[in-house]
CSV table of C-alpha atoms in Angstrom, one decimal:
chain,number,residue,atom,x,y,z
F,293,MET,CA,-77.8,10.5,210.1
F,294,VAL,CA,-78.5,6.9,209.3
F,295,ILE,CA,-77.1,5.8,205.9
F,296,ALA,CA,-78.6,3.0,203.9
F,297,GLU,CA,-78.4,1.4,200.4
F,298,ARG,CA,-81.1,-0.3,198.4
F,299,LYS,CA,-80.9,-4.0,198.0
F,300,PRO,CA,-80.7,-5.5,194.5
F,301,LEU,CA,-84.0,-5.8,192.8
F,302,GLY,CA,-83.6,-9.6,192.5
F,303,GLU,CA,-83.3,-10.0,196.3
F,304,ILE,CA,-86.3,-7.8,196.8
F,305,ARG,CA,-88.4,-9.8,194.3
F,306,ASN,CA,-87.4,-13.1,195.9
F,307,MET,CA,-88.6,-11.8,199.3
F,308,LEU,CA,-91.9,-10.7,197.8
F,309,ALA,CA,-92.5,-14.0,195.9
F,310,GLY,CA,-96.1,-15.1,196.5
F,311,TYR,CA,-97.5,-11.8,197.6
F,312,LYS,CA,-99.7,-9.9,195.2
F,313,ARG,CA,-100.7,-6.7,197.0
F,314,ILE,CA,-97.7,-4.8,198.4
F,315,LEU,CA,-97.4,-1.5,200.3
F,316,VAL,CA,-94.0,0.2,199.6
F,317,VAL,CA,-93.3,2.6,202.4
F,318,GLY,CA,-90.5,5.2,202.3
F,319,CYS,CA,-89.2,7.4,205.0
F,320,GLY,CA,-88.9,11.2,204.8
F,321,THR,CA,-85.9,11.6,207.0
F,322,CYS,CA,-82.4,10.1,206.8
F,323,VAL,CA,-82.9,7.7,203.9
F,324,THR,CA,-84.5,10.5,201.8
F,325,ILE,CA,-81.4,12.5,202.2
F,326,CYS,CA,-79.1,9.6,201.3
F,327,TRP,CA,-81.2,8.8,198.2
F,328,ALA,CA,-82.1,5.3,199.4
F,329,GLY,CA,-85.7,5.4,200.6
F,330,GLY,CA,-87.4,8.7,200.0
F,331,GLU,CA,-90.4,9.6,197.8
F,332,LYS,CA,-88.5,9.4,194.6
F,333,GLU,CA,-86.9,6.0,195.5
F,334,VAL,CA,-90.3,4.6,196.4
F,335,GLY,CA,-91.5,5.6,193.0
F,336,ILE,CA,-88.5,4.1,191.2
F,337,LEU,CA,-88.7,0.8,193.1
F,338,SER,CA,-92.5,0.5,192.7
F,339,SER,CA,-92.1,1.2,189.0
F,340,GLN,CA,-89.4,-1.4,188.6
F,341,LEU,CA,-91.5,-4.0,190.5
F,342,ARG,CA,-94.5,-3.3,188.3
F,343,LEU,CA,-92.4,-3.5,185.1
F,344,ALA,CA,-90.7,-6.8,186.3
F,345,SER,CA,-93.9,-8.4,187.4
F,346,SER,CA,-95.9,-7.5,184.3
F,347,LYS,CA,-93.0,-8.9,182.2
F,348,ASP,CA,-93.4,-12.2,184.1
F,349,GLY,CA,-97.2,-12.1,183.6
F,350,ASN,CA,-97.6,-11.9,187.3
F,351,GLU,CA,-99.1,-8.4,187.9
F,352,LEU,CA,-98.5,-6.9,191.3
F,353,SER,CA,-100.8,-4.3,192.9
F,354,ILE,CA,-98.6,-1.7,194.6
F,355,ILE,CA,-99.5,1.1,196.9
F,356,GLU,CA,-96.9,3.8,197.5
F,357,ALA,CA,-96.6,5.8,200.7
F,358,VAL,CA,-94.0,7.9,202.5
F,359,VAL,CA,-94.1,8.7,206.2
F,360,GLU,CA,-92.3,11.6,207.8
F,361,ARG,CA,-90.3,9.3,210.1
F,362,GLN,CA,-90.6,5.5,210.1
F,363,CYS,CA,-89.0,5.3,213.5
F,364,GLU,CA,-92.0,7.1,215.2
F,365,LYS,CA,-95.0,5.0,216.1
F,366,GLU,CA,-97.4,7.9,215.8
F,367,MET,CA,-96.3,8.6,212.2
F,368,VAL,CA,-96.3,4.9,211.2
F,369,GLU,CA,-99.9,4.6,212.6
F,370,GLU,CA,-101.0,6.9,209.7
F,371,LEU,CA,-100.5,3.9,207.4
F,372,ARG,CA,-103.2,1.7,209.0
F,373,ASP,CA,-105.9,2.1,206.2
F,374,LYS,CA,-103.4,1.3,203.5
F,375,VAL,CA,-101.9,-1.7,205.4
F,376,GLN,CA,-105.4,-3.2,205.5
F,377,GLU,CA,-105.5,-3.3,201.7
F,378,VAL,CA,-102.2,-5.3,201.2
F,379,ASP,CA,-100.7,-8.7,201.8
F,380,ALA,CA,-97.2,-7.5,202.7
F,381,ILE,CA,-95.3,-4.4,203.5
F,382,LEU,CA,-92.0,-3.4,201.8
F,383,SER,CA,-90.1,-0.9,204.0
F,384,MET,CA,-87.7,1.5,202.4
F,385,GLY,CA,-86.7,2.8,205.9
F,386,CYS,CA,-83.6,1.9,207.9
F,387,GLY,CA,-83.6,-1.1,210.2
F,388,VAL,CA,-85.4,0.9,212.9
F,389,GLY,CA,-88.1,1.9,210.5
F,390,VAL,CA,-88.7,-1.7,209.5
F,391,GLN,CA,-89.0,-2.8,213.1
F,392,THR,CA,-91.3,0.0,214.1
F,393,ILE,CA,-93.7,-0.9,211.3
F,394,ALA,CA,-93.4,-4.6,212.2
F,395,ASP,CA,-94.3,-3.8,215.9
F,396,ILE,CA,-97.4,-1.8,214.9
F,397,PHE,CA,-98.7,-4.1,212.2
F,398,GLU,CA,-97.8,-7.5,213.7
F,399,GLU,CA,-100.2,-9.4,211.6
F,400,LYS,CA,-98.6,-8.4,208.3
F,401,PRO,CA,-95.3,-9.7,206.9
F,402,ILE,CA,-92.7,-6.9,206.5
F,403,PHE,CA,-89.6,-7.0,204.3
F,404,PRO,CA,-86.7,-4.6,204.2
F,405,ALA,CA,-85.8,-3.1,200.8
F,406,LEU,CA,-82.7,-1.4,202.2
F,407,ASN,CA,-79.4,-2.5,203.9
F,408,THR,CA,-78.7,-0.1,206.7
F,409,THR,CA,-75.0,0.6,206.6
F,410,PHE,CA,-73.8,3.2,209.1
F,411,ILE,CA,-74.2,6.6,210.8
F,412,GLY,CA,-72.5,9.2,208.6
F,413,MET,CA,-72.7,12.5,206.8
F,414,PRO,CA,-72.8,13.8,203.2
F,415,GLU,CA,-69.3,14.4,201.9
F,416,ALA,CA,-70.2,15.5,198.4
F,417,GLU,CA,-73.2,15.1,196.1
F,418,GLY,CA,-74.1,11.4,196.3
F,419,LEU,CA,-71.3,10.5,198.7
F,420,TRP,CA,-71.7,9.7,202.4
F,421,THR,CA,-69.1,8.5,204.8
F,422,GLU,CA,-69.1,6.9,208.2
F,423,LYS,CA,-68.4,9.2,211.1
F,424,CYS,CA,-69.7,7.5,214.2
F,425,GLY,CA,-69.8,3.9,215.5
F,426,ALA,CA,-72.3,4.6,218.3
F,427,CYS,CA,-69.9,3.0,220.7
F,428,GLY,CA,-71.4,4.7,223.8
F,429,ASP,CA,-68.1,6.1,225.1
F,430,CYS,CA,-67.3,9.2,223.1
F,431,LEU,CA,-63.6,10.2,222.8
F,432,LEU,CA,-64.0,13.1,220.4
F,433,TYR,CA,-62.9,15.6,223.1
F,434,TRP,CA,-59.3,14.6,222.8
F,435,THR,CA,-59.0,13.8,219.1
F,436,GLY,CA,-60.0,17.2,217.8
F,437,GLY,CA,-63.5,16.1,216.9
F,438,ILE,CA,-62.3,13.3,214.6
F,439,CYS,CA,-63.3,9.8,215.6
F,440,PRO,CA,-60.4,7.2,215.4
F,441,VAL,CA,-62.8,4.4,216.3
F,442,VAL,CA,-64.5,4.4,212.9
F,443,ARG,CA,-62.2,6.6,210.8
F,444,CYS,CA,-59.0,4.7,211.5
F,445,ALA,CA,-59.2,1.4,209.6
F,446,LYS,CA,-57.7,-0.3,212.7
F,447,GLY,CA,-59.6,1.7,215.3
F,448,LEU,CA,-56.3,2.8,217.0
F,449,LEU,CA,-56.6,5.1,220.0
F,450,ASN,CA,-52.9,6.2,220.5
F,451,GLY,CA,-51.7,7.5,217.3
F,452,PRO,CA,-51.1,6.1,213.8
F,453,CYS,CA,-50.1,2.5,213.1
F,454,GLY,CA,-46.9,3.3,211.3
F,455,GLY,CA,-48.2,2.4,207.9
F,456,THR,CA,-49.4,5.8,207.0
F,457,ARG,CA,-48.7,6.5,203.3
F,458,LYS,CA,-47.1,9.6,201.8
F,459,GLY,CA,-49.7,12.4,201.6
F,460,GLY,CA,-51.4,11.2,204.8
F,461,LYS,CA,-53.3,8.3,203.3
F,462,CYS,CA,-54.3,5.0,205.0
F,463,GLU,CA,-52.2,1.9,204.3
F,464,ILE,CA,-55.3,-0.2,204.0
F,465,ASP,CA,-57.2,2.0,201.6
F,466,PRO,CA,-55.1,4.6,199.8
F,467,GLU,CA,-58.3,6.5,198.9
F,468,LYS,CA,-59.0,7.3,202.6
F,469,ASP,CA,-57.2,9.7,204.8
F,470,CYS,CA,-55.3,8.4,207.8
F,471,ALA,CA,-57.5,9.5,210.7
F,472,TRP,CA,-54.5,10.1,212.9
F,473,VAL,CA,-52.9,12.5,210.4
F,474,LEU,CA,-56.2,14.4,210.4
F,475,ILE,CA,-56.3,14.4,214.2
F,476,TYR,CA,-52.6,15.6,214.4
F,477,ARG,CA,-53.3,18.5,211.9
F,478,ARG,CA,-56.5,19.5,213.7
F,479,LEU,CA,-54.8,19.5,217.1
F,480,GLU,CA,-51.8,21.4,215.7
F,481,ARG,CA,-54.2,24.1,214.4
F,482,GLN,CA,-55.8,24.4,217.8
F,483,GLY,CA,-52.4,24.5,219.7
F,484,ARG,CA,-53.3,21.3,221.6
F,485,LEU,CA,-50.6,18.9,220.3
F,486,ASP,CA,-49.8,17.9,223.9
F,487,LEU,CA,-52.8,15.6,223.6
F,488,MET,CA,-50.9,13.5,221.1
F,489,ARG,CA,-48.4,12.6,223.8
F,490,LYS,CA,-51.0,11.5,226.3
F,491,TYR,CA,-51.6,7.8,226.8
F,492,TYR,CA,-55.1,6.6,226.8
F,493,GLU,CA,-56.2,3.5,228.5
F,494,PRO,CA,-57.9,0.8,226.4
F,495,LYS,CA,-61.3,1.9,225.5
F,496,ASN,CA,-64.4,0.5,227.1
F,497,TYR,CA,-66.2,-1.2,224.2
F,498,ARG,CA,-68.9,-2.5,226.4
F,499,ALA,CA,-70.2,1.0,227.4
F,500,VAL,CA,-73.5,0.2,225.7
F,501,LYS,CA,-75.3,-3.0,226.7
F,502,ARG,CA,-77.0,-4.4,223.6
F,503,PRO,CA,-79.8,-3.8,222.9
F,504,GLY,CA,-79.1,-0.1,223.9
F,505,LYS,CA,-81.6,1.8,225.9
F,506,VAL,CA,-81.6,5.5,227.0
F,507,GLN,CA,-84.0,6.9,229.4
F,508,ALA,CA,-83.8,10.7,229.3
F,509,MET,CA,-85.2,13.2,231.8
F,510,GLN,CA,-87.7,15.6,230.4
F,511,ALA,CA,-86.2,19.2,230.3
K,9,MET,CA,-97.1,-5.5,168.7
K,10,THR,CA,-95.1,-4.9,165.6
K,11,GLY,CA,-92.3,-2.3,165.5
K,12,GLN,CA,-94.6,0.1,163.6
K,13,ASN,CA,-97.2,0.4,166.3
K,14,LYS,CA,-95.0,0.1,169.4
K,15,LYS,CA,-95.1,3.5,171.1
K,16,ILE,CA,-92.0,5.7,171.5
K,17,ILE,CA,-92.0,8.7,173.8
K,18,ALA,CA,-89.8,11.6,172.8
K,19,PHE,CA,-89.2,14.2,175.6
K,20,CYS,CA,-88.3,17.3,173.7
K,21,CYS,CA,-86.6,20.4,175.1
K,22,ALA,CA,-88.7,23.4,174.2
K,23,GLU,CA,-85.5,25.3,173.2
K,24,SER,CA,-84.1,22.9,170.7
K,25,ALA,CA,-85.7,19.5,169.9
K,26,TYR,CA,-89.3,20.7,170.1
K,27,ARG,CA,-88.5,23.4,167.6
K,28,ALA,CA,-86.7,20.8,165.4
K,29,ALA,CA,-89.9,18.7,165.5
K,30,ASP,CA,-92.0,21.7,164.7
K,31,ARG,CA,-89.7,22.5,161.8
K,32,ALA,CA,-89.9,19.0,160.5
K,33,GLY,CA,-93.7,19.4,160.5
K,34,ARG,CA,-93.5,22.7,158.6
K,35,LEU,CA,-91.1,21.3,156.1
K,36,GLY,CA,-93.3,18.2,155.5
K,37,ILE,CA,-90.6,15.8,156.6
K,38,HIS,CA,-92.1,12.4,157.3
K,39,TYR,CA,-91.3,10.4,160.4
K,40,PRO,CA,-93.0,7.4,162.0
K,41,ASP,CA,-96.3,8.3,163.6
K,42,ASN,CA,-95.9,6.1,166.7
K,43,VAL,CA,-93.8,8.7,168.4
K,44,ARG,CA,-95.5,10.8,171.1
K,45,VAL,CA,-93.7,14.1,171.6
K,46,ILE,CA,-93.8,15.6,175.1
K,47,ARG,CA,-92.6,19.2,175.3
K,48,VAL,CA,-90.4,19.9,178.4
K,49,PRO,CA,-88.8,23.2,179.4
K,50,CYS,CA,-85.4,21.5,179.4
K,51,ALA,CA,-84.1,17.9,178.9
K,52,GLY,CA,-82.9,18.2,182.5
K,53,ARG,CA,-86.5,18.2,183.6
K,54,VAL,CA,-86.9,14.6,182.6
K,55,SER,CA,-86.4,12.5,185.7
K,56,VAL,CA,-85.6,8.8,186.0
K,57,LEU,CA,-89.2,8.3,187.1
K,58,HIS,CA,-90.6,9.9,183.9
K,59,ILE,CA,-88.6,7.4,181.9
K,60,LEU,CA,-89.7,4.4,184.0
K,61,LYS,CA,-93.3,5.5,183.9
K,62,ALA,CA,-93.2,5.7,180.1
K,63,PHE,CA,-92.2,2.0,179.9
K,64,GLU,CA,-94.8,1.1,182.6
K,65,LYS,CA,-97.5,2.7,180.4
K,66,GLY,CA,-96.4,0.6,177.4
K,67,ALA,CA,-93.7,2.6,175.6
K,68,ALA,CA,-91.0,0.5,173.9
K,69,GLY,CA,-88.5,3.2,173.7
K,70,VAL,CA,-87.8,6.6,175.1
K,71,LEU,CA,-85.9,9.5,173.5
K,72,VAL,CA,-84.6,12.4,175.6
K,73,MET,CA,-83.9,15.2,173.2
K,74,GLY,CA,-82.1,18.2,174.4
K,75,CYS,CA,-79.7,21.0,173.3
K,76,GLN,CA,-76.2,20.4,172.1
K,77,GLU,CA,-73.5,20.3,174.7
K,78,GLY,CA,-72.5,23.8,175.8
K,79,ALA,CA,-75.7,25.2,174.4
K,80,CYS,CA,-78.2,24.4,177.2
K,81,ARG,CA,-80.2,27.5,178.2
K,82,HIS,CA,-80.2,26.2,181.8
K,83,LEU,CA,-76.5,25.5,181.6
K,84,THR,CA,-76.3,21.8,182.5
K,85,GLY,CA,-79.7,20.4,181.8
K,86,ASN,CA,-78.5,18.3,178.9
K,87,ILE,CA,-75.6,16.9,180.9
K,88,ARG,CA,-77.9,15.9,183.7
K,89,ALA,CA,-80.3,14.3,181.2
K,90,LYS,CA,-77.5,12.1,179.9
K,91,GLU,CA,-76.6,10.9,183.4
K,92,ARG,CA,-80.2,10.3,184.3
K,93,ALA,CA,-80.9,8.4,181.1
K,94,LYS,CA,-77.9,6.2,181.9
K,95,TYR,CA,-79.2,5.5,185.4
K,96,ALA,CA,-82.7,4.8,184.0
K,97,GLU,CA,-81.1,2.3,181.5
K,98,ASP,CA,-79.4,0.5,184.4
K,99,LEU,CA,-82.7,0.3,186.3
K,100,LEU,CA,-84.4,-1.1,183.2
K,101,LYS,CA,-81.7,-3.7,182.8
K,102,GLU,CA,-82.3,-4.8,186.3
K,103,VAL,CA,-85.9,-5.4,185.3
K,104,GLY,CA,-84.9,-7.3,182.2
K,105,ILE,CA,-85.5,-4.6,179.6
K,106,ASN,CA,-82.3,-4.4,177.6
K,107,GLY,CA,-81.0,-3.0,174.4
K,108,GLN,CA,-80.5,0.7,174.6
K,109,ARG,CA,-84.2,1.6,174.8
K,110,VAL,CA,-83.4,5.0,176.3
K,111,LYS,CA,-81.4,7.4,174.1
K,112,VAL,CA,-80.3,10.9,174.7
K,113,VAL,CA,-79.9,13.0,171.6
K,114,ASN,CA,-78.4,16.5,171.3
K,115,PHE,CA,-80.1,18.9,168.9
K,116,GLY,CA,-80.1,22.4,167.5
K,117,PRO,CA,-83.5,23.9,166.8
K,118,ASP,CA,-83.0,23.8,163.0
K,119,MET,CA,-82.2,20.1,162.9
K,120,ALA,CA,-85.5,18.8,161.5
K,121,GLN,CA,-83.9,16.1,159.4
K,122,LYS,CA,-82.0,14.8,162.4
K,123,PHE,CA,-85.2,14.7,164.4
K,124,ALA,CA,-86.9,12.5,161.8
K,125,ARG,CA,-83.8,10.3,161.5
K,126,GLU,CA,-83.5,9.7,165.2
K,127,ILE,CA,-87.2,8.6,165.4
K,128,GLU,CA,-86.7,6.3,162.5
K,129,GLU,CA,-83.6,4.7,164.1
K,130,MET,CA,-85.5,4.1,167.4
K,131,VAL,CA,-88.4,2.5,165.5
K,132,GLU,CA,-85.9,0.2,163.7
K,133,LYS,CA,-84.3,-0.7,167.0
K,134,ILE,CA,-87.5,-1.6,168.8
K,135,LYS,CA,-88.6,-3.6,165.7
K,136,GLU,CA,-85.6,-5.9,166.2
K,137,GLU,CA,-86.7,-6.8,169.7
């Protein structure tokens, strides 16, 4: 899923300077799960904005809303009535959500309240880590399902760099596991260590032309 | 507003602090009348949003009053309350509301004197602001 973090309140307030009526829109999917832009976070940010603005004697009128998925035009369309009542929209969705709203309500200024950071998964309560770089040329079939492109600090494709620390930690960040130690152990468990000896050609990092586009056939 | 009439919200766990408040009343222990007691089933029920809303509606201080550590009927409600209050305080600092205006207090149901003392302390604190 897409992982995001909220921007500092000061930055959000600077973006909103001059606007009086704001619609704060959360998203019920990825950013709800990573505690960045769900219903609760919409409530917290709106409350902070109201408190900060009343402290400055510059009261804001805030409408709160959450759509199931901000990246779906049909779902964003449900906001139309609320959008008409405001001067600006503050999206608590990922970058895709912000752009979907911007495309549908072109006449309204839209501001992102989050920084979209990566595609990842929950590791523990309140901790998410990056697992996929969306490179468009997946190599997981020969690395035991562990991606060296994003999980190795150097993105190496043919084994570890030589700087692996004792205990299988990365030389760049001792908090992180060396991806190639993880790959070795996984392949060993599966009896596929021969894959470690195989040489892999330099990876095609241009597999996805930016901006990416996928046209699927209907099943 | 003076310190005396600034509002304080006290979220009181039904198992401990609320009973302490009740006991304070029965024993005739005086405490400032600008406190509004809200009974909650557990201090862990008090979310960050409850605390922020209290300030939004004009409270000058919030007390989250739960059971003593190790004595929570719901096991970890009082621990969670502590973490949430800390988070709420950070969010309030971001807004410019400083000075420990959110306090978590651990109680036993018989601690009526402590209940009154904590309210008085919070009133004194907000008076200084």
